[in-house]
Short mmCIF file of C-alpha atoms and ligand atoms in Angstrom, two decimals:
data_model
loop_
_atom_site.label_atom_id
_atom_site.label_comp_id
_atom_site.label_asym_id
_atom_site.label_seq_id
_atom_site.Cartn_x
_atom_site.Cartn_y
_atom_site.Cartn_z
CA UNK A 163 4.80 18.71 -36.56
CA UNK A 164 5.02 19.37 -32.47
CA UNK A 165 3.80 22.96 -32.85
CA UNK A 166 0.99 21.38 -34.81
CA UNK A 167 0.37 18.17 -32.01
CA UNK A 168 0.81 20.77 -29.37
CA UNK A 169 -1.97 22.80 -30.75
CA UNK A 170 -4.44 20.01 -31.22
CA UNK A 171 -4.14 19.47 -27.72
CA UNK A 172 -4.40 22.85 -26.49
CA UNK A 173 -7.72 22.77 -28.53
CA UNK A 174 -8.75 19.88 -27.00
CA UNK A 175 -8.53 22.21 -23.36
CA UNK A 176 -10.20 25.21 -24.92
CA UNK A 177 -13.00 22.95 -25.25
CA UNK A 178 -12.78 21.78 -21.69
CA UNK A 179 -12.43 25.72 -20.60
CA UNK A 180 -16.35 26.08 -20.42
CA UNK A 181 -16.37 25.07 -17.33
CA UNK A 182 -13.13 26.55 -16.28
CA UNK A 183 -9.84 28.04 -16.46
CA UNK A 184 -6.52 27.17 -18.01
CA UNK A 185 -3.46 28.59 -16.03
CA UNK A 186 -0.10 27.64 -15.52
CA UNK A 187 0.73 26.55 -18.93
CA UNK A 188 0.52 28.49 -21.90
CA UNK A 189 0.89 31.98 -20.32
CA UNK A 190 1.49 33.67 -23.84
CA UNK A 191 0.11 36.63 -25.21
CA UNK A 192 -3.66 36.33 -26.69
CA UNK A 193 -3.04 36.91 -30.29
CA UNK A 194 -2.86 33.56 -32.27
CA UNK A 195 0.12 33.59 -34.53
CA UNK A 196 2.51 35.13 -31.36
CA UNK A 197 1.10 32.53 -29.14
CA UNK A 198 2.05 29.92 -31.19
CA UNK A 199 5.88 31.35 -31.64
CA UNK A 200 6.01 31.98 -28.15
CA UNK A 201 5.07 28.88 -26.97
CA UNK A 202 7.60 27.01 -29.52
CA UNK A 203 9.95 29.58 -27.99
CA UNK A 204 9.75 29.25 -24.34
CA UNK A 205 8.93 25.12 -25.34
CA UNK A 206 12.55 25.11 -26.86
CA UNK A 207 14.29 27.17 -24.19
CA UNK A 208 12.79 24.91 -21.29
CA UNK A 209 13.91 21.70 -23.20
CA UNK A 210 17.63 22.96 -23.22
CA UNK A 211 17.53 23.96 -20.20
CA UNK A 212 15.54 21.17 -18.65
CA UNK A 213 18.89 18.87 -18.73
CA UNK A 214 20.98 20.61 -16.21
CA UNK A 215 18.48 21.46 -13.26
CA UNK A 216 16.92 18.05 -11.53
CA UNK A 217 15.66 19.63 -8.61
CA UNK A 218 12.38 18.28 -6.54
CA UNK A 219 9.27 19.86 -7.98
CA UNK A 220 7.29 22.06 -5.60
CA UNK A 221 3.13 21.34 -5.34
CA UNK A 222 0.87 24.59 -6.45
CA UNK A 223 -1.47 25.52 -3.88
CA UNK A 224 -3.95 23.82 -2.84
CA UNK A 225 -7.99 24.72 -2.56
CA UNK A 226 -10.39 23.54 0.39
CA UNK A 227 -14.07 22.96 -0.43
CA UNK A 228 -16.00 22.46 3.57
CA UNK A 229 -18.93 20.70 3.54
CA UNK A 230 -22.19 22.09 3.80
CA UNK A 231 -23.75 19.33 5.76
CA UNK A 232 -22.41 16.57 8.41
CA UNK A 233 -18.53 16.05 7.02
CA UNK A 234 -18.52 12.20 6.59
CA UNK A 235 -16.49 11.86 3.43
CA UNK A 236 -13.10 13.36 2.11
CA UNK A 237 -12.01 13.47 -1.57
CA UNK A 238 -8.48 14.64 -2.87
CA UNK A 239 -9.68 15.93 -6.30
CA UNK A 240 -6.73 16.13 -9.29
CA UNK A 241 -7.05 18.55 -11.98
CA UNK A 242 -5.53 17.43 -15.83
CA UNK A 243 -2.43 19.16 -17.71
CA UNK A 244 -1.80 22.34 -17.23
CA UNK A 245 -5.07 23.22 -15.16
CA UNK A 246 -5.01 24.23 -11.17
CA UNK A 247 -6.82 23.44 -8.22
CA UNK A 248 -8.33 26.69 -7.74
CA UNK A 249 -10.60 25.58 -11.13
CA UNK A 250 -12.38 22.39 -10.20
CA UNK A 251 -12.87 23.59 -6.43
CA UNK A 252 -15.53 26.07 -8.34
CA UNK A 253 -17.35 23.52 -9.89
CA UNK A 254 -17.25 20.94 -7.37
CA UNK A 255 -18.52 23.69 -4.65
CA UNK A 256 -22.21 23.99 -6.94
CA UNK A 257 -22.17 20.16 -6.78
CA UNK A 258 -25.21 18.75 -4.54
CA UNK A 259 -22.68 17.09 -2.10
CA UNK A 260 -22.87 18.80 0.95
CA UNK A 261 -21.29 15.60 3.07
CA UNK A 262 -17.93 15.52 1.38
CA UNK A 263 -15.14 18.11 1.75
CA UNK A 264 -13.04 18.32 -0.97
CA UNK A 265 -9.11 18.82 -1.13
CA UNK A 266 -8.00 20.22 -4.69
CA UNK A 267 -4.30 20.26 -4.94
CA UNK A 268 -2.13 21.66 -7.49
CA UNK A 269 0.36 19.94 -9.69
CA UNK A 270 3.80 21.11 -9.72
CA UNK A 271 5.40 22.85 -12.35
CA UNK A 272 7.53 20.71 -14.46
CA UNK A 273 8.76 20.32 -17.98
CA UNK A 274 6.87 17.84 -19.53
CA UNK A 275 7.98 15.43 -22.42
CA UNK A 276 4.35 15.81 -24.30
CA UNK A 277 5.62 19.51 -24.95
CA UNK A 278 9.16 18.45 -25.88
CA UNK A 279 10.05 19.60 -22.77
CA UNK A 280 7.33 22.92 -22.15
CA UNK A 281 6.71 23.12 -18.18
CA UNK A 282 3.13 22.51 -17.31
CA UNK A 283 1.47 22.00 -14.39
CA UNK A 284 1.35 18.02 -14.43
CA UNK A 285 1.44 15.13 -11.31
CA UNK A 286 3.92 13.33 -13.45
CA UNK A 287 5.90 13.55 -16.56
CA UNK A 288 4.31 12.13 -19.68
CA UNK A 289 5.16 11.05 -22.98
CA UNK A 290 1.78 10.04 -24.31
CA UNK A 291 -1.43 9.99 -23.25
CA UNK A 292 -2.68 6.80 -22.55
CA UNK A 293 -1.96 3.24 -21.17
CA UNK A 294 0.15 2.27 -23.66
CA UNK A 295 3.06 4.88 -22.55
CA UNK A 296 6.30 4.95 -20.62
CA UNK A 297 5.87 5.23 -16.88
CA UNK A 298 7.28 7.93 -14.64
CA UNK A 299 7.27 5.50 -11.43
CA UNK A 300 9.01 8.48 -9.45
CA UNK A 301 6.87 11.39 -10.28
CA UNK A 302 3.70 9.36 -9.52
CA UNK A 303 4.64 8.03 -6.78
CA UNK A 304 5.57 11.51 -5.37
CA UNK A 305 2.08 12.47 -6.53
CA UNK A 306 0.73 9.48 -4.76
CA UNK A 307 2.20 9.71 -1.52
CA UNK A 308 1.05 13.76 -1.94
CA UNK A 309 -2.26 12.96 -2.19
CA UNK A 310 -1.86 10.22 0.93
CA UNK A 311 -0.44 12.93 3.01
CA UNK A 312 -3.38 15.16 2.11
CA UNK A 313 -5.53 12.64 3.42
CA UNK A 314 -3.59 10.99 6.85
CA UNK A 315 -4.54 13.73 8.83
CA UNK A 316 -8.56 13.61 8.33
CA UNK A 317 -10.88 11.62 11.43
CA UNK A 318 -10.88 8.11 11.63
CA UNK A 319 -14.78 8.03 10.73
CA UNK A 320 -14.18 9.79 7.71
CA UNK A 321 -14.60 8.11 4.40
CA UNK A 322 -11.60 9.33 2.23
CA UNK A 323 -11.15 8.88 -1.71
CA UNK A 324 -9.25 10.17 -4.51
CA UNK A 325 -10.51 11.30 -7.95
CA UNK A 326 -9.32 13.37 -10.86
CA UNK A 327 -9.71 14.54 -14.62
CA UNK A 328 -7.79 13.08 -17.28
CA UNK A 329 -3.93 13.55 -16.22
CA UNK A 330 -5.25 13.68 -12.32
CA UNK A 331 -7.38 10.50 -12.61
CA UNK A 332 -4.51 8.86 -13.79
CA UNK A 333 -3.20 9.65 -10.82
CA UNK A 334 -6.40 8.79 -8.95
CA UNK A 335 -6.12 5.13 -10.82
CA UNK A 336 -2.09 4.38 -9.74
CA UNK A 337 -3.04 5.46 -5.90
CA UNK A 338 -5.84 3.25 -6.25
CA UNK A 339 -3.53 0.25 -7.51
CA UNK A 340 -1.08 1.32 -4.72
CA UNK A 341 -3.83 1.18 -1.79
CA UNK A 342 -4.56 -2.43 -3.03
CA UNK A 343 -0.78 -3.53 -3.39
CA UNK A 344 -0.18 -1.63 0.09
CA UNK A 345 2.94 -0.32 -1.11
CA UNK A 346 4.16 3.16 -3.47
CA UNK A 347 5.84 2.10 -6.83
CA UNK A 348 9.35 2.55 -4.80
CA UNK A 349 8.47 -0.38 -2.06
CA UNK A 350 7.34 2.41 0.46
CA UNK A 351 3.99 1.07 2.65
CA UNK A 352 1.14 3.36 1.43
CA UNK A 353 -0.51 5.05 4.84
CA UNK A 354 -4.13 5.75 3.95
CA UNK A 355 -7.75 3.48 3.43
CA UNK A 356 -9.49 4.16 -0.15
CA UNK A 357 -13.05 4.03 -0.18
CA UNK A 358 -13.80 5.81 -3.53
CA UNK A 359 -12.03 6.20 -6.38
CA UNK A 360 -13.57 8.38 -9.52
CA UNK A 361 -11.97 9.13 -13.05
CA UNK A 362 -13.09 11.52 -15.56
CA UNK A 363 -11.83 10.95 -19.50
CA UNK A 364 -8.70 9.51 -17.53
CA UNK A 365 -6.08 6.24 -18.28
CA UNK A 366 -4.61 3.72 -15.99
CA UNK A 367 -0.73 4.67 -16.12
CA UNK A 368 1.81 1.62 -15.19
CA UNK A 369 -0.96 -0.76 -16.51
CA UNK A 370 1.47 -3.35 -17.57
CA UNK A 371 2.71 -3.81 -13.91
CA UNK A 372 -0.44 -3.84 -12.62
CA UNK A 373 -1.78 -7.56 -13.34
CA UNK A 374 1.07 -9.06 -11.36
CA UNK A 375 1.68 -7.18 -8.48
CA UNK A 376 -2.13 -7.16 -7.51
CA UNK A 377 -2.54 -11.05 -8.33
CA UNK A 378 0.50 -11.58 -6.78
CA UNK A 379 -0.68 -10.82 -3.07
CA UNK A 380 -4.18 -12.42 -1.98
CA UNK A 381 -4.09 -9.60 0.27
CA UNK A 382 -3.69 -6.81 -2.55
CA UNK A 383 -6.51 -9.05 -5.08
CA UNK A 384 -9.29 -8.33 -1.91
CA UNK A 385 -8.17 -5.13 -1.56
CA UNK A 386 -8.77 -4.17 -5.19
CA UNK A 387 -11.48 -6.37 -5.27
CA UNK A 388 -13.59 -4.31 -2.21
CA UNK A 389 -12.80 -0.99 -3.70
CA UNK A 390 -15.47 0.90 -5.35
CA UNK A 391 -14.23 2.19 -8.81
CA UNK A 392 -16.27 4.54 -11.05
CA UNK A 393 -14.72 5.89 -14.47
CA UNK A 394 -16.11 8.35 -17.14
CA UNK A 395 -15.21 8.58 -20.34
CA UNK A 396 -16.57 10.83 -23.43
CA UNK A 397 -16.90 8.39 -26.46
CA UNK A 398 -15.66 11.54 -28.66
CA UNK A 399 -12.64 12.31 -26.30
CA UNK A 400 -9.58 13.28 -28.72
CA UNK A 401 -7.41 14.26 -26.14
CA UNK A 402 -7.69 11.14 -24.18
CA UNK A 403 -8.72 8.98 -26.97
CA UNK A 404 -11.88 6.68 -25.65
CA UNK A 405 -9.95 3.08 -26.76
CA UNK A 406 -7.84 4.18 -23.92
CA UNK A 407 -10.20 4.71 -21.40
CA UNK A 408 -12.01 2.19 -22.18
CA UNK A 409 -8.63 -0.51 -22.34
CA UNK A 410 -7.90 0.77 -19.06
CA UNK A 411 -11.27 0.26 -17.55
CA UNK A 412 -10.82 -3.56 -19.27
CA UNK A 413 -7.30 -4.30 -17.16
CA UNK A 414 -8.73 -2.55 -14.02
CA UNK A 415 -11.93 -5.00 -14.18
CA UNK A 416 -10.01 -8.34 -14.04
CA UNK A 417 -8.87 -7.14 -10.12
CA UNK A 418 -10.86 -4.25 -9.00
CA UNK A 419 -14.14 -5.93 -9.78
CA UNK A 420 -16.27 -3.49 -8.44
CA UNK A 421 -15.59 -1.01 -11.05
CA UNK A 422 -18.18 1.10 -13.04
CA UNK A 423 -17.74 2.23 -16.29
CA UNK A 424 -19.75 5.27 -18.01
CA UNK A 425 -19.70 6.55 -21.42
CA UNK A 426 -21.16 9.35 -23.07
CA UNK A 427 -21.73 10.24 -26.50
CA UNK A 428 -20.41 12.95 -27.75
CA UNK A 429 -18.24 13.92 -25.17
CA UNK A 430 -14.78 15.53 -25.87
CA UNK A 431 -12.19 16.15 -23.11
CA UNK A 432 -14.44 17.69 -21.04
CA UNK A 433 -17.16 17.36 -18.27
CA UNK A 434 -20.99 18.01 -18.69
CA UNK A 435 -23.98 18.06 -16.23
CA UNK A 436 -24.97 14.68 -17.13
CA UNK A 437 -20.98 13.10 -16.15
CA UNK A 438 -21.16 15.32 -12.55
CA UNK A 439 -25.04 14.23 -12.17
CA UNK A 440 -23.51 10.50 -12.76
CA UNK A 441 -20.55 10.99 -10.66
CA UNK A 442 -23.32 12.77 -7.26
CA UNK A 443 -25.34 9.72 -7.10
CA UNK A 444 -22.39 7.05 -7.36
CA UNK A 445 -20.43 8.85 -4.80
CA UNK A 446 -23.72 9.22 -2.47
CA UNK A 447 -24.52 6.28 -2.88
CA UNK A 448 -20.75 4.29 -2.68
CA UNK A 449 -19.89 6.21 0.66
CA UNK A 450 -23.64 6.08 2.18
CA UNK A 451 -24.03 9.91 1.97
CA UNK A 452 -27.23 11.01 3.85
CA UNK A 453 -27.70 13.64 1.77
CA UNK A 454 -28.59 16.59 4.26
CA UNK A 455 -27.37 20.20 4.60
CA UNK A 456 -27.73 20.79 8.35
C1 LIG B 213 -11.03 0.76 5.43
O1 LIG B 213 -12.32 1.27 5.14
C2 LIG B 213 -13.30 0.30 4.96
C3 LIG B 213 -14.58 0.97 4.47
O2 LIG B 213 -14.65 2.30 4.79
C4 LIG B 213 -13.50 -0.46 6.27
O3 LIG B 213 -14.46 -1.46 6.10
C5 LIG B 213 -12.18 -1.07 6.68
O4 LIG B 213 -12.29 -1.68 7.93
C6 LIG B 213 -11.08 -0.03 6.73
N1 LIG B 213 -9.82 -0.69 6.96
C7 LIG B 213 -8.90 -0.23 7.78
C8 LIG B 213 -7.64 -1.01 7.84
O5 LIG B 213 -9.05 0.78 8.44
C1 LIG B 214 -19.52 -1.90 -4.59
O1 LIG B 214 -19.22 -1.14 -3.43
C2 LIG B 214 -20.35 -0.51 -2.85
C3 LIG B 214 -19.86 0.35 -1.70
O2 LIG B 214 -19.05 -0.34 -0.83
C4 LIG B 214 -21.36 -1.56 -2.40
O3 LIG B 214 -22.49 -0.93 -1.85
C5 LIG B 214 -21.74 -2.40 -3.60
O4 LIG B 214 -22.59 -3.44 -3.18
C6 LIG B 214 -20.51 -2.99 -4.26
N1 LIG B 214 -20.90 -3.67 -5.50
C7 LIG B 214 -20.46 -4.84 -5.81
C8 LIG B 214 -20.94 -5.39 -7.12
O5 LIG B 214 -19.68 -5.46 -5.09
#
């Protein structure tokens, strides 16, 4: 039954692989039938052994895209499960953004409880994906305040935002929801000033949380409320089922209110043209890009 789920998903990422690479996760051999036993292999080994050793998890390294124009916008892009960095810094380099320099971290290497255990490349660990799951406070909040640090040390004119694919604009959504609450998961004061926030066949992790810690604070309900949202979703997303997306776009709304939500038919768990065309002009336009290469 896992081996089968496990599969499914790994399909679902095959699809996605047009556009790039998978790495990190399933590094087994190429023909079918041995992948599949390795992977239950190594999955079960990893899930013994994942008891004993609770050491902090290490961040992959992490990809710089300069911009080709005047810099007046910074982005902290987040790749899904089991991708890298390295991947979406290609694509995002052909995109016709030459203000914004993007930062494309990796995830670190951890067992993850989707697998039963299997270490992936993930910003937290994850039992489900969608809204609806357990929350790993700690691991996203590591991720979070990751991401922050990525961003502290950029100009004081520069727009900054965070977005991500599935897994990483999950964690795009719980930085966003910790900007406008001013404070990490733990209590800690988050450092940086969101201007943009973009996620890609994503969910909104700790959603259940979210409602009264924002409407708690009038300070935290402007916040949310000034901060420019925008969320894709592929109507034929299996990985990420749409409902998800599209519940988690429906308890963003009721506090960040300037939130935009896109849907495409047909989509799986994957980008297209049409999604990055979508995601150029709301991000141009959202940070007042001007556009130019020189
Ligand atoms: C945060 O950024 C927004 C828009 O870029 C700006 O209006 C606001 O003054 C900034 N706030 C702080 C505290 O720097
Ligand atoms: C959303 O934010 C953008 C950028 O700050 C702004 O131009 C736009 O008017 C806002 N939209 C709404 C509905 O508040």
């Amino acid at each position: 039954m896992l081996l089968v789920f496990l599969l499914n998903l790994r399909e679902g990422w095959l699809q996605a692989k047009g556009c790039w690479d998978l790495e990190g996760c399933f590094s087994c051999p190429q023909d079918e039938l041995r992948e599949q036993l390795t992977c239950f292999c190594a999955l079960k080994l990893v899930s013994a052994g994942a008891k004993t050793a609770a050491r902090p998890f290490e961040y992959g390294r992490t990809h710089v895209v300069r911009p080709k124009g005047r810099h007046q916008a910074t982005i902290v892009w987040l790749h899904g499960l089991g991708d890298n960095g390295a991947s979406w810094s290609q694509l995002l380099e052909t995109l016709p953004l030459p203000n914004i320099k993007w930062i494309c971290p990796t995830a670190p290497t951890r067992p993850v409880a989707v697998f039963g255990g299997f270490p992936c490349t993930a910003w937290f660990d994850v039992g489900d994906l969608s809204e609806d799951g357990p929350d790993d406070v700690e691991g996203m909040d590591a991720s979070a305040a990751h991401v922050a640090n990525l961003l502290s040390t950029e100009p004081a004119d520069i727009k900054i935002g965070v977005g991500g694919f599935s897994m990483g604009a999950a964690t795009a959504l719980y930085s966003a929801t910790c900007f406008a609450y001013g404070k990490y998961g733990n209590g800690n004061p988050y450092p940086v000033n969101l201007s943009a926030i973009v996620g890609l066949s994503g969910w909104l992790p700790c959603s259940r949380s979210l409602k009264n810690k924002v409407e708690s604070s009038q300070v935290a309900s402007r916040r949310a409320a000034a901060l420019p949202l925008l969320l894709c979703h592929g109507r034929g997303d299996e990985v990420v089922l749409y409902k998800h997306g599209e519940k988690s776009a429906e308890v963003l709304r009721s506090n960040f209110q300037n939130l935009t939500f896109k849907t495409y038919n047909g989509l799986g768990h994957y980008t297209i043209p049409e999604e990055m065309e979508d995601v150029c002009k709301w991000l141009t336009a959202t940070l007042g890009l001007d556009g130019s290469c020189s």
